[in-house]
mmCIF file of C-alpha atoms and ligand atoms in Angstrom:
data_model
loop_
_atom_site.group_PDB
_atom_site.id
_atom_site.type_symbol
_atom_site.label_atom_id
_atom_site.label_comp_id
_atom_site.label_asym_id
_atom_site.label_seq_id
_atom_site.Cartn_x
_atom_site.Cartn_y
_atom_site.Cartn_z
ATOM 1 C CA MET A 1 56.056 -82.296 9.631
ATOM 2 C CA THR A 2 52.255 -82.710 9.167
ATOM 3 C CA THR A 3 50.163 -80.774 11.577
ATOM 4 C CA ARG A 4 48.950 -84.287 12.575
ATOM 5 C CA THR A 5 52.667 -85.743 13.202
ATOM 6 C CA ALA A 6 53.659 -82.077 14.805
ATOM 7 C CA ALA A 7 50.338 -82.490 17.100
ATOM 8 C CA SER A 8 51.187 -85.957 18.310
ATOM 9 C CA ALA A 9 54.910 -85.196 18.814
ATOM 10 C CA ALA A 10 53.652 -82.355 21.180
ATOM 11 C CA ALA A 11 51.343 -84.808 22.993
ATOM 12 C CA GLU A 12 54.256 -87.462 23.072
ATOM 13 C CA ALA A 13 57.012 -84.807 24.719
ATOM 14 C CA VAL A 14 54.159 -83.328 27.237
ATOM 15 C CA ARG A 15 52.999 -87.328 28.299
ATOM 16 C CA THR A 16 56.953 -88.040 28.698
ATOM 17 C CA ALA A 17 57.868 -85.161 30.657
ATOM 18 C CA GLY A 18 54.737 -85.626 32.755
ATOM 19 C CA GLU A 19 56.234 -89.254 33.628
ATOM 20 C CA GLU A 20 60.004 -88.578 33.730
ATOM 21 C CA GLY A 21 60.244 -84.784 34.311
ATOM 22 C CA VAL A 22 62.813 -82.473 32.361
ATOM 23 C CA PRO A 23 65.939 -81.169 33.662
ATOM 24 C CA CYS A 24 65.453 -77.440 34.683
ATOM 25 C CA MET A 25 67.036 -74.800 36.549
ATOM 26 C CA VAL A 26 64.899 -71.757 37.812
ATOM 27 C CA MET A 27 66.659 -68.639 38.239
ATOM 28 C CA ARG A 28 65.970 -65.247 39.156
ATOM 29 C CA GLY A 29 67.954 -63.319 36.294
ATOM 30 C CA GLY A 30 67.846 -59.450 36.719
ATOM 31 C CA THR A 31 64.268 -58.346 37.738
ATOM 32 C CA SER A 32 62.817 -61.165 35.717
ATOM 33 C CA LYS A 33 62.662 -65.221 36.928
ATOM 34 C CA GLY A 34 62.354 -68.132 34.311
ATOM 35 C CA LEU A 35 62.999 -71.508 33.505
ATOM 36 C CA TYR A 36 66.686 -72.419 32.226
ATOM 37 C CA PHE A 37 67.004 -75.363 29.909
ATOM 38 C CA LEU A 38 69.976 -77.116 27.852
ATOM 39 C CA ALA A 39 68.497 -77.118 24.356
ATOM 40 C CA GLU A 40 68.945 -80.902 24.448
ATOM 41 C CA ASP A 41 66.745 -81.708 27.275
ATOM 42 C CA LEU A 42 63.977 -80.106 25.339
ATOM 43 C CA PRO A 43 62.315 -81.323 22.181
ATOM 44 C CA ALA A 44 64.197 -80.205 18.686
ATOM 45 C CA ASP A 45 60.663 -79.697 16.998
ATOM 46 C CA ARG A 46 59.166 -76.588 17.946
ATOM 47 C CA THR A 47 55.685 -77.503 18.078
ATOM 48 C CA ALA A 48 56.489 -79.934 20.920
ATOM 49 C CA ARG A 49 58.849 -77.854 22.476
ATOM 50 C CA ASP A 50 56.409 -75.009 22.996
ATOM 51 C CA ALA A 51 53.291 -77.236 23.859
ATOM 52 C CA LEU A 52 55.720 -78.426 26.592
ATOM 53 C CA LEU A 53 56.865 -75.340 27.949
ATOM 54 C CA LEU A 54 53.277 -73.940 28.021
ATOM 55 C CA ARG A 55 52.346 -76.884 30.356
ATOM 56 C CA LEU A 56 55.416 -76.549 32.303
ATOM 57 C CA MET A 57 54.255 -72.719 32.974
ATOM 58 C CA GLY A 58 50.844 -73.405 33.417
ATOM 59 C CA SER A 59 49.986 -71.475 30.261
ATOM 60 C CA PRO A 60 47.190 -70.246 29.378
ATOM 61 C CA ASP A 61 45.716 -68.925 32.425
ATOM 62 C CA THR A 62 45.777 -65.817 33.863
ATOM 63 C CA ARG A 63 47.180 -67.231 37.323
ATOM 64 C CA GLN A 64 49.347 -70.125 35.981
ATOM 65 C CA ILE A 65 48.235 -72.167 38.872
ATOM 66 C CA ASP A 66 49.031 -75.428 37.357
ATOM 67 C CA GLY A 67 52.538 -74.610 36.245
ATOM 68 C CA LEU A 68 55.707 -72.896 37.311
ATOM 69 C CA GLY A 69 54.838 -69.522 35.885
ATOM 70 C CA GLY A 70 54.440 -66.472 38.426
ATOM 71 C CA ALA A 71 51.192 -65.138 36.481
ATOM 72 C CA HIS A 72 53.214 -62.042 34.951
ATOM 73 C CA PRO A 73 55.232 -61.801 31.843
ATOM 74 C CA LEU A 74 58.081 -60.912 33.759
ATOM 75 C CA THR A 75 57.932 -64.511 35.703
ATOM 76 C CA SER A 76 56.888 -66.540 32.831
ATOM 77 C CA LYS A 77 60.267 -66.664 30.823
ATOM 78 C CA VAL A 78 62.681 -69.233 29.246
ATOM 79 C CA ALA A 79 66.407 -69.626 28.573
ATOM 80 C CA VAL A 80 67.213 -72.315 26.052
ATOM 81 C CA VAL A 81 71.323 -72.562 26.221
ATOM 82 C CA SER A 82 73.535 -74.890 24.450
ATOM 83 C CA ALA A 83 77.205 -74.869 23.834
ATOM 84 C CA ARG A 84 78.344 -72.949 20.438
ATOM 85 C CA PRO A 85 80.599 -74.722 18.219
ATOM 86 C CA GLY A 86 83.763 -72.550 18.208
ATOM 87 C CA GLY A 87 83.429 -71.450 21.877
ATOM 88 C CA GLY A 88 80.621 -69.550 23.828
ATOM 89 C CA VAL A 89 77.124 -70.636 24.301
ATOM 90 C CA ASP A 90 73.920 -69.925 22.371
ATOM 91 C CA TYR A 91 71.146 -68.221 24.274
ATOM 92 C CA LEU A 92 67.476 -68.374 22.861
ATOM 93 C CA PHE A 93 64.990 -66.132 24.790
ATOM 94 C CA LEU A 94 61.370 -67.561 24.877
ATOM 95 C CA GLN A 95 58.418 -65.340 26.006
ATOM 96 C CA VAL A 96 55.495 -67.726 27.448
ATOM 97 C CA SER A 97 52.526 -65.679 27.232
ATOM 98 C CA VAL A 98 50.327 -66.234 30.498
ATOM 99 C CA ASP A 99 47.048 -66.240 29.193
ATOM 100 C CA GLU A 100 47.436 -67.122 25.650
ATOM 101 C CA ALA A 101 49.087 -70.412 24.288
ATOM 102 C CA THR A 102 51.562 -68.770 22.505
ATOM 103 C CA VAL A 103 55.292 -68.909 23.008
ATOM 104 C CA SER A 104 57.243 -66.313 21.301
ATOM 105 C CA ASP A 105 61.066 -65.888 20.196
ATOM 106 C CA ARG A 106 60.473 -62.114 18.628
ATOM 107 C CA GLN A 107 62.394 -60.416 21.291
ATOM 108 C CA ASN A 108 65.357 -60.600 23.583
ATOM 109 C CA CYS A 109 65.585 -60.433 27.359
ATOM 110 C CA GLY A 110 68.661 -58.904 29.114
ATOM 111 C CA ASN A 111 67.313 -59.729 32.756
ATOM 112 C CA ILE A 112 66.887 -63.544 32.133
ATOM 113 C CA LEU A 113 70.286 -63.287 30.468
ATOM 114 C CA ALA A 114 71.845 -62.647 33.416
ATOM 115 C CA GLY A 115 71.269 -66.172 34.616
ATOM 116 C CA VAL A 116 72.623 -67.484 31.266
ATOM 117 C CA GLY A 117 76.539 -67.330 32.368
ATOM 118 C CA PRO A 118 76.121 -68.985 35.357
ATOM 119 C CA PHE A 119 73.580 -71.776 33.772
ATOM 120 C CA ALA A 120 76.232 -72.481 31.566
ATOM 121 C CA ILE A 121 78.940 -72.997 34.094
ATOM 122 C CA GLU A 122 77.049 -74.719 36.532
ATOM 123 C CA ARG A 123 76.029 -77.187 33.410
ATOM 124 C CA GLY A 124 79.606 -77.540 32.515
ATOM 125 C CA LEU A 125 79.283 -75.638 29.236
ATOM 126 C CA VAL A 126 81.795 -73.469 30.109
ATOM 127 C CA PRO A 127 84.784 -74.463 32.464
ATOM 128 C CA ALA A 128 84.825 -72.097 35.723
ATOM 129 C CA GLN A 129 87.801 -70.499 36.034
ATOM 130 C CA GLU A 130 89.642 -69.308 39.327
ATOM 131 C CA GLY A 131 88.254 -65.853 40.780
ATOM 132 C CA THR A 132 85.895 -64.951 37.799
ATOM 133 C CA THR A 133 84.729 -66.742 34.237
ATOM 134 C CA SER A 134 84.027 -64.739 31.487
ATOM 135 C CA VAL A 135 81.104 -66.654 29.218
ATOM 136 C CA LEU A 136 80.572 -65.244 25.505
ATOM 137 C CA ILE A 137 76.795 -65.469 24.997
ATOM 138 C CA HIS A 138 75.307 -65.279 21.238
ATOM 139 C CA MET A 139 71.991 -63.919 21.482
ATOM 140 C CA LEU A 140 69.702 -66.215 19.210
ATOM 141 C CA ASN A 141 66.747 -63.837 19.039
ATOM 142 C CA THR A 142 69.122 -60.352 17.756
ATOM 143 C CA GLY A 143 72.245 -62.254 16.679
ATOM 144 C CA SER A 144 74.017 -59.661 19.334
ATOM 145 C CA GLU A 145 76.612 -61.097 21.581
ATOM 146 C CA ALA A 146 77.061 -60.455 25.418
ATOM 147 C CA LEU A 147 80.178 -61.085 27.433
ATOM 148 C CA ALA A 148 79.145 -62.217 31.132
ATOM 149 C CA THR A 149 81.715 -62.213 33.661
ATOM 150 C CA VAL A 150 80.684 -64.334 36.326
ATOM 151 C CA SER A 151 82.211 -64.913 39.990
ATOM 152 C CA THR A 152 83.333 -67.929 40.497
ATOM 153 C CA PRO A 153 85.777 -68.143 43.740
ATOM 154 C CA GLY A 154 87.539 -71.440 43.901
ATOM 155 C CA ARG A 155 86.070 -72.372 40.481
ATOM 156 C CA LYS A 156 82.563 -72.656 41.364
ATOM 157 C CA VAL A 157 79.897 -69.923 40.749
ATOM 158 C CA THR A 158 78.832 -67.748 43.611
ATOM 159 C CA TYR A 159 75.529 -66.330 43.932
ATOM 160 C CA ALA A 160 76.154 -64.558 47.084
ATOM 161 C CA GLY A 161 77.462 -60.629 46.881
ATOM 162 C CA ASP A 162 77.043 -57.414 47.821
ATOM 163 C CA ALA A 163 75.750 -55.819 44.397
ATOM 164 C CA ALA A 164 72.248 -54.580 44.680
ATOM 165 C CA ILE A 165 69.916 -53.639 41.588
ATOM 166 C CA ALA A 166 66.543 -51.740 42.262
ATOM 167 C CA GLY A 167 63.393 -54.232 42.236
ATOM 168 C CA VAL A 168 65.235 -57.001 44.091
ATOM 169 C CA PRO A 169 65.718 -57.109 47.598
ATOM 170 C CA GLY A 170 68.890 -57.890 49.330
ATOM 171 C CA THR A 171 72.297 -58.347 47.298
ATOM 172 C CA ALA A 172 73.781 -60.587 44.788
ATOM 173 C CA SER A 173 76.955 -61.505 43.151
ATOM 174 C CA PRO A 174 77.331 -59.088 40.124
ATOM 175 C CA VAL A 175 77.208 -60.334 36.751
ATOM 176 C CA VAL A 176 79.017 -58.145 34.934
ATOM 177 C CA LEU A 177 77.755 -57.784 31.289
ATOM 178 C CA ASP A 178 79.132 -56.008 27.770
ATOM 179 C CA TYR A 179 77.228 -56.013 24.684
ATOM 180 C CA ARG A 180 78.031 -56.164 21.523
ATOM 181 C CA GLY A 181 76.381 -55.314 17.956
ATOM 182 C CA THR A 182 72.863 -54.578 19.849
ATOM 183 C CA ALA A 183 72.169 -51.387 17.750
ATOM 184 C CA GLY A 184 69.543 -52.496 15.338
ATOM 185 C CA SER A 185 69.749 -56.135 16.232
ATOM 186 C CA SER A 186 65.979 -56.504 15.891
ATOM 187 C CA CYS A 187 65.020 -53.854 13.311
ATOM 188 C CA GLY A 188 68.217 -53.556 11.066
ATOM 189 C CA ALA A 189 68.808 -50.222 12.203
ATOM 190 C CA LEU A 190 69.296 -48.014 15.117
ATOM 191 C CA PHE A 191 66.851 -45.781 14.168
ATOM 192 C CA PRO A 192 64.491 -48.405 12.252
ATOM 193 C CA THR A 193 62.154 -45.496 10.555
ATOM 194 C CA GLY A 194 65.126 -43.562 9.451
ATOM 195 C CA ASN A 195 64.236 -40.757 11.329
ATOM 196 C CA ARG A 196 64.792 -39.556 14.632
ATOM 197 C CA ARG A 197 61.075 -38.133 15.147
ATOM 198 C CA ASP A 198 58.155 -39.547 13.627
ATOM 199 C CA GLU A 199 54.234 -38.710 14.289
ATOM 200 C CA PHE A 200 52.135 -41.938 14.704
ATOM 201 C CA ALA A 201 48.452 -41.639 15.903
ATOM 202 C CA GLY A 202 48.815 -38.015 16.579
ATOM 203 C CA VAL A 203 51.758 -38.590 18.955
ATOM 204 C CA GLU A 204 55.318 -37.609 18.311
ATOM 205 C CA VAL A 205 57.844 -40.638 18.990
ATOM 206 C CA THR A 206 61.379 -41.688 18.454
ATOM 207 C CA CYS A 207 61.899 -45.148 17.404
ATOM 208 C CA VAL A 208 65.012 -46.758 18.408
ATOM 209 C CA ASP A 209 66.621 -50.144 18.355
ATOM 210 C CA ASN A 210 70.020 -50.940 20.618
ATOM 211 C CA GLY A 211 68.637 -54.541 21.573
ATOM 212 C CA MET A 212 65.050 -53.984 21.774
ATOM 213 C CA PRO A 213 62.429 -52.279 19.524
ATOM 214 C CA VAL A 214 61.399 -49.412 21.519
ATOM 215 C CA VAL A 215 59.201 -46.625 20.621
ATOM 216 C CA VAL A 216 59.845 -43.669 23.183
ATOM 217 C CA VAL A 217 57.475 -41.004 24.003
ATOM 218 C CA ASP A 218 57.539 -37.836 26.186
ATOM 219 C CA ALA A 219 55.125 -38.835 28.546
ATOM 220 C CA ALA A 220 53.514 -35.298 28.786
ATOM 221 C CA ALA A 221 52.430 -36.193 25.396
ATOM 222 C CA LEU A 222 50.031 -38.594 26.397
ATOM 223 C CA GLY A 223 48.874 -36.828 29.114
ATOM 224 C CA VAL A 224 50.591 -38.299 32.134
ATOM 225 C CA THR A 225 53.473 -37.215 34.323
ATOM 226 C CA GLY A 226 55.654 -40.372 34.202
ATOM 227 C CA THR A 227 55.413 -40.854 38.016
ATOM 228 C CA GLU A 228 52.235 -42.968 38.101
ATOM 229 C CA SER A 229 52.696 -46.691 39.105
ATOM 230 C CA PRO A 230 52.185 -49.618 36.840
ATOM 231 C CA ALA A 231 48.677 -50.470 38.166
ATOM 232 C CA GLU A 232 47.693 -46.592 37.818
ATOM 233 C CA LEU A 233 48.482 -46.859 34.312
ATOM 234 C CA GLU A 234 47.345 -50.182 33.321
ATOM 235 C CA ALA A 235 44.022 -49.232 34.711
ATOM 236 C CA ASP A 236 43.738 -46.218 32.622
ATOM 237 C CA ALA A 237 41.852 -47.414 29.314
ATOM 238 C CA ARG A 238 42.430 -44.253 27.746
ATOM 239 C CA LEU A 239 46.023 -44.207 27.994
ATOM 240 C CA CYS A 240 46.107 -48.105 27.539
ATOM 241 C CA ALA A 241 44.231 -47.115 23.954
ATOM 242 C CA ALA A 242 46.474 -44.577 23.094
ATOM 243 C CA VAL A 243 49.966 -46.173 24.071
ATOM 244 C CA GLU A 244 48.696 -49.185 21.662
ATOM 245 C CA ALA A 245 47.470 -46.871 18.870
ATOM 246 C CA VAL A 246 51.116 -45.790 18.620
ATOM 247 C CA ARG A 247 52.508 -48.790 18.833
ATOM 248 C CA LEU A 248 50.773 -50.564 16.087
ATOM 249 C CA GLU A 249 51.568 -47.921 13.844
ATOM 250 C CA ALA A 250 54.973 -47.419 14.841
ATOM 251 C CA GLY A 251 55.819 -51.474 14.722
ATOM 252 C CA ALA A 252 54.876 -51.389 11.309
ATOM 253 C CA ALA A 253 56.967 -48.560 10.282
ATOM 254 C CA MET A 254 59.610 -49.999 12.365
ATOM 255 C CA GLY A 255 59.626 -53.016 9.595
ATOM 256 C CA LEU A 256 58.101 -55.311 12.214
ATOM 257 C CA GLY A 257 55.075 -55.992 10.503
ATOM 258 C CA ASP A 258 51.411 -56.221 12.122
ATOM 259 C CA VAL A 259 52.729 -56.331 15.955
ATOM 260 C CA THR A 260 48.947 -56.794 17.049
ATOM 261 C CA ASP A 261 50.105 -60.263 18.609
ATOM 262 C CA ALA A 262 53.881 -59.234 19.224
ATOM 263 C CA THR A 263 55.690 -58.151 22.522
ATOM 264 C CA VAL A 264 57.765 -55.645 20.375
ATOM 265 C CA PRO A 265 58.080 -52.997 20.272
ATOM 266 C CA LYS A 266 57.892 -51.775 23.754
ATOM 267 C CA VAL A 267 56.607 -48.207 24.214
ATOM 268 C CA CYS A 268 58.726 -46.489 26.687
ATOM 269 C CA LEU A 269 57.203 -43.138 28.252
ATOM 270 C CA VAL A 270 59.966 -40.671 29.612
ATOM 271 C CA SER A 271 59.740 -37.811 31.560
ATOM 272 C CA PRO A 272 62.167 -35.797 33.579
ATOM 273 C CA ALA A 273 64.235 -37.603 36.473
ATOM 274 C CA ARG A 274 63.117 -37.115 39.762
ATOM 275 C CA SER A 275 65.464 -38.786 41.966
ATOM 276 C CA GLY A 276 68.991 -37.795 40.641
ATOM 277 C CA GLY A 277 68.953 -39.997 37.515
ATOM 278 C CA THR A 278 69.148 -39.225 33.933
ATOM 279 C CA PHE A 279 65.701 -39.576 33.098
ATOM 280 C CA GLY A 280 62.328 -41.172 34.229
ATOM 281 C CA THR A 281 60.448 -44.255 32.684
ATOM 282 C CA ARG A 282 57.450 -46.349 32.514
ATOM 283 C CA CYS A 283 57.545 -49.157 30.134
ATOM 284 C CA PHE A 284 54.697 -51.160 28.585
ATOM 285 C CA ILE A 285 55.695 -54.559 27.622
ATOM 286 C CA PRO A 286 53.466 -54.150 25.778
ATOM 287 C CA LYS A 287 50.166 -54.856 27.669
ATOM 288 C CA ARG A 288 51.468 -54.784 31.156
ATOM 289 C CA VAL A 289 53.613 -51.940 32.368
ATOM 290 C CA HIS A 290 57.177 -53.280 33.573
ATOM 291 C CA GLU A 291 57.999 -53.013 37.593
ATOM 292 C CA ALA A 292 61.285 -51.837 36.484
ATOM 293 C CA ILE A 293 62.418 -51.764 32.955
ATOM 294 C CA GLY A 294 63.974 -54.160 30.388
ATOM 295 C CA VAL A 295 67.832 -53.753 30.210
ATOM 296 C CA PHE A 296 67.787 -53.498 26.168
ATOM 297 C CA ALA A 297 64.597 -51.463 26.525
ATOM 298 C CA GLY A 298 66.692 -49.195 28.837
ATOM 299 C CA ALA A 299 69.882 -49.013 26.641
ATOM 300 C CA SER A 300 67.606 -48.142 23.648
ATOM 301 C CA ALA A 301 65.843 -45.349 25.378
ATOM 302 C CA ALA A 302 69.450 -44.152 26.323
ATOM 303 C CA VAL A 303 70.220 -43.814 23.007
ATOM 304 C CA ALA A 304 67.113 -41.865 22.336
ATOM 305 C CA TRP A 305 68.110 -39.533 25.002
ATOM 306 C CA ALA A 306 71.646 -39.406 24.390
ATOM 307 C CA VAL A 307 71.167 -38.502 20.325
ATOM 308 C CA PRO A 308 70.002 -34.767 19.629
ATOM 309 C CA GLY A 309 66.768 -34.667 17.276
ATOM 310 C CA THR A 310 64.983 -37.111 19.387
ATOM 311 C CA VAL A 311 61.721 -36.569 21.480
ATOM 312 C CA ILE A 312 63.539 -36.947 24.541
ATOM 313 C CA ALA A 313 67.065 -35.279 23.741
ATOM 314 C CA GLU A 314 66.055 -31.998 25.083
ATOM 315 C CA LEU A 315 65.524 -33.550 28.806
ATOM 316 C CA ALA A 316 67.649 -32.774 31.362
ATOM 317 C CA GLY A 317 71.001 -34.439 32.122
ATOM 318 C CA ASP A 318 74.638 -34.759 31.214
ATOM 319 C CA HIS A 319 74.871 -35.521 27.969
ATOM 320 C CA GLY A 320 78.667 -35.712 27.808
ATOM 321 C CA SER A 321 78.440 -38.896 30.657
ATOM 322 C CA ASP A 322 78.119 -42.432 29.369
ATOM 323 C CA GLY A 323 76.774 -43.839 32.475
ATOM 324 C CA ILE A 324 73.205 -43.605 32.485
ATOM 325 C CA ARG A 325 70.741 -43.997 35.200
ATOM 326 C CA VAL A 326 67.103 -44.825 34.008
ATOM 327 C CA GLU A 327 64.509 -44.361 36.728
ATOM 328 C CA HIS A 328 61.931 -46.597 36.779
ATOM 329 C CA PRO A 329 58.936 -47.301 38.890
ATOM 330 C CA THR A 330 60.892 -49.483 41.492
ATOM 331 C CA GLY A 331 64.286 -47.496 41.648
ATOM 332 C CA HIS A 332 67.017 -47.170 38.754
ATOM 333 C CA THR A 333 68.907 -49.071 36.300
ATOM 334 C CA ASP A 334 72.581 -47.975 35.776
ATOM 335 C CA LEU A 335 73.840 -48.613 32.190
ATOM 336 C CA VAL A 336 77.003 -47.795 30.442
ATOM 337 C CA VAL A 337 75.764 -46.365 26.731
ATOM 338 C CA SER A 338 78.258 -44.462 24.820
ATOM 339 C CA VAL A 339 76.837 -43.055 21.615
ATOM 340 C CA GLU A 340 79.142 -41.283 18.793
ATOM 341 C CA VAL A 341 77.359 -38.464 17.378
ATOM 342 C CA ASP A 342 78.293 -35.279 15.549
ATOM 343 C CA ARG A 343 76.622 -32.723 18.363
ATOM 344 C CA GLU A 344 76.898 -29.707 15.823
ATOM 345 C CA THR A 345 74.965 -30.864 12.978
ATOM 346 C CA ALA A 346 73.100 -34.175 14.151
ATOM 347 C CA GLY A 347 69.373 -33.720 14.269
ATOM 348 C CA GLN A 348 69.268 -30.319 12.427
ATOM 349 C CA ASP A 349 67.108 -29.832 9.353
ATOM 350 C CA GLU A 350 69.197 -30.101 6.158
ATOM 351 C CA PRO A 351 69.743 -26.430 4.552
ATOM 352 C CA ALA A 352 67.536 -25.061 2.286
ATOM 353 C CA ASP A 353 70.098 -24.797 -0.371
ATOM 354 C CA GLY A 354 73.853 -25.595 -0.421
ATOM 355 C CA PRO A 355 74.836 -29.114 0.018
ATOM 356 C CA PRO A 356 73.483 -31.353 2.707
ATOM 357 C CA HIS A 357 75.161 -32.140 5.974
ATOM 358 C CA GLN A 358 77.767 -34.700 6.065
ATOM 359 C CA SER A 359 76.952 -35.720 9.876
ATOM 360 C CA PRO A 360 77.876 -39.371 10.489
ATOM 361 C CA ALA A 361 74.717 -41.607 11.367
ATOM 362 C CA PRO A 362 74.984 -42.203 15.402
ATOM 363 C CA ARG A 363 77.266 -44.925 16.178
ATOM 364 C CA VAL A 364 76.567 -46.932 19.772
ATOM 365 C CA LEU A 365 80.304 -47.614 20.858
ATOM 366 C CA VAL A 366 79.621 -49.115 23.870
ATOM 367 C CA THR A 367 76.638 -50.855 26.031
ATOM 368 C CA GLY A 368 77.170 -52.324 29.425
ATOM 369 C CA SER A 369 75.330 -53.115 32.657
ATOM 370 C CA VAL A 370 75.747 -54.767 35.591
ATOM 371 C CA ARG A 371 72.915 -57.271 36.667
ATOM 372 C CA THR A 372 72.658 -60.354 39.340
ATOM 373 C CA ALA A 373 71.183 -63.517 39.382
ATOM 374 C CA ARG A 374 70.176 -66.477 41.566
ATOM 375 C CA LYS A 375 69.883 -70.142 41.093
ATOM 376 C CA LEU A 376 66.526 -70.855 42.659
ATOM 377 C CA MET A 377 66.040 -74.470 42.277
ATOM 378 C CA ASP A 378 67.643 -76.913 40.529
ATOM 379 C CA GLY A 379 65.841 -80.706 39.441
ATOM 380 C CA LEU A 380 63.028 -82.097 37.273
ATOM 381 C CA ALA A 381 60.027 -80.163 36.210
ATOM 382 C CA PHE A 382 57.008 -81.968 35.576
ATOM 383 C CA ALA A 383 54.471 -81.715 32.512
HETATM 384 O O1 NQM B 401 64.538 -55.325 27.624
HETATM 385 C C1 NQM B 401 60.528 -57.426 29.860
HETATM 386 C C2 NQM B 401 62.628 -57.531 31.147
HETATM 387 C C3 NQM B 401 62.247 -57.499 29.627
HETATM 388 C C4 NQM B 401 63.095 -57.216 28.840
HETATM 389 C C5 NQM B 401 60.143 -57.086 28.801
HETATM 390 C C6 NQM B 401 64.288 -57.081 28.992
HETATM 391 C C7 NQM B 401 65.338 -56.472 28.206
HETATM 392 O O2 NQM B 401 62.561 -58.676 31.887
HETATM 393 O O3 NQM B 401 66.438 -56.542 28.000
HETATM 394 O O4 NQM B 401 64.969 -57.660 30.027
HETATM 395 O O5 NQM B 401 60.450 -55.908 28.449
HETATM 396 O O6 NQM B 401 59.076 -57.862 28.338
HETATM 397 O O7 NQM B 401 62.814 -56.768 31.850
#
């Protein structure tokens, strides 16, 4: 399509959606909130689709006052879902920028993912079973998969339940998620630089990708404790500049190219646990600081913690356990992350003489979490 035709297709898509509306479900997924669409209800042309989504969200505008977005990256998200030939569903995650006219598919979102199973059942893409229904979700952003188990008593999705997740008031029905193929799914390798430690912009880091490209840094190395609030961290201009300098160098070394305008990699400041968890986190996503932590960002940081030789491997915690409690600004996220490592030799320097260690590369065996989701509104969205 020429630029001119793409622009007029975009204008036409927005005009039609302004008059007729677009079928849309608003859901909370985990600690995020977003708009869920069937792919067939959005324009197939990308320029037209993005123009429509920007208009629906009210972007660009720091308040998103003329749209459905919540004026924060965590509430300016979109799931596009369709039946997958051969079974299950396809899920494309789109991050709609709040204050810029951009829509990005460069990252996945494990929180919005929590609503995809319920949405797919509600829209009839997957038949509900008695009791629980499993939905195999193919995550298009990373090419990995999630098996979501959704409560469906009486063959109907139920959102009421007794599962609590930190960062969300009250309780809701659990959505149990098992992930497959997350290791290296964005960057091609679990440790994308080939190292367990690197130095970027004068700071020692570990670059890791277990579903999300993450640069893990010991908070102390950046002169903070890791207990500061997101607002305090965002107000610290020195810190934000240091984080961004590290991120730009790390992103290139992780094979992500120039990440100036990209939402990945995230930079996760890690510190000792303070409330009985495994370790504490403050996650730059990347300009704002997460009020909790992304599921895949947490699962990636967990790998860094579990593997000897990384910048946070020495943090306290039971390294024999697969249950990992990631502390964050509004509580904690429980994850199951099991990594096979050779603890005797992994991370050690190669011997100066004699044959190199034959220790196998760490292998992620299991990654899983429990999230909740809630249907907030189902109807037509007007552009
Ligand atoms: O890491 C926000 C979130 C996310 C990402 C972000 C996420 C994940 O909604 O799996 O879900 O990091 O931009 O928590």
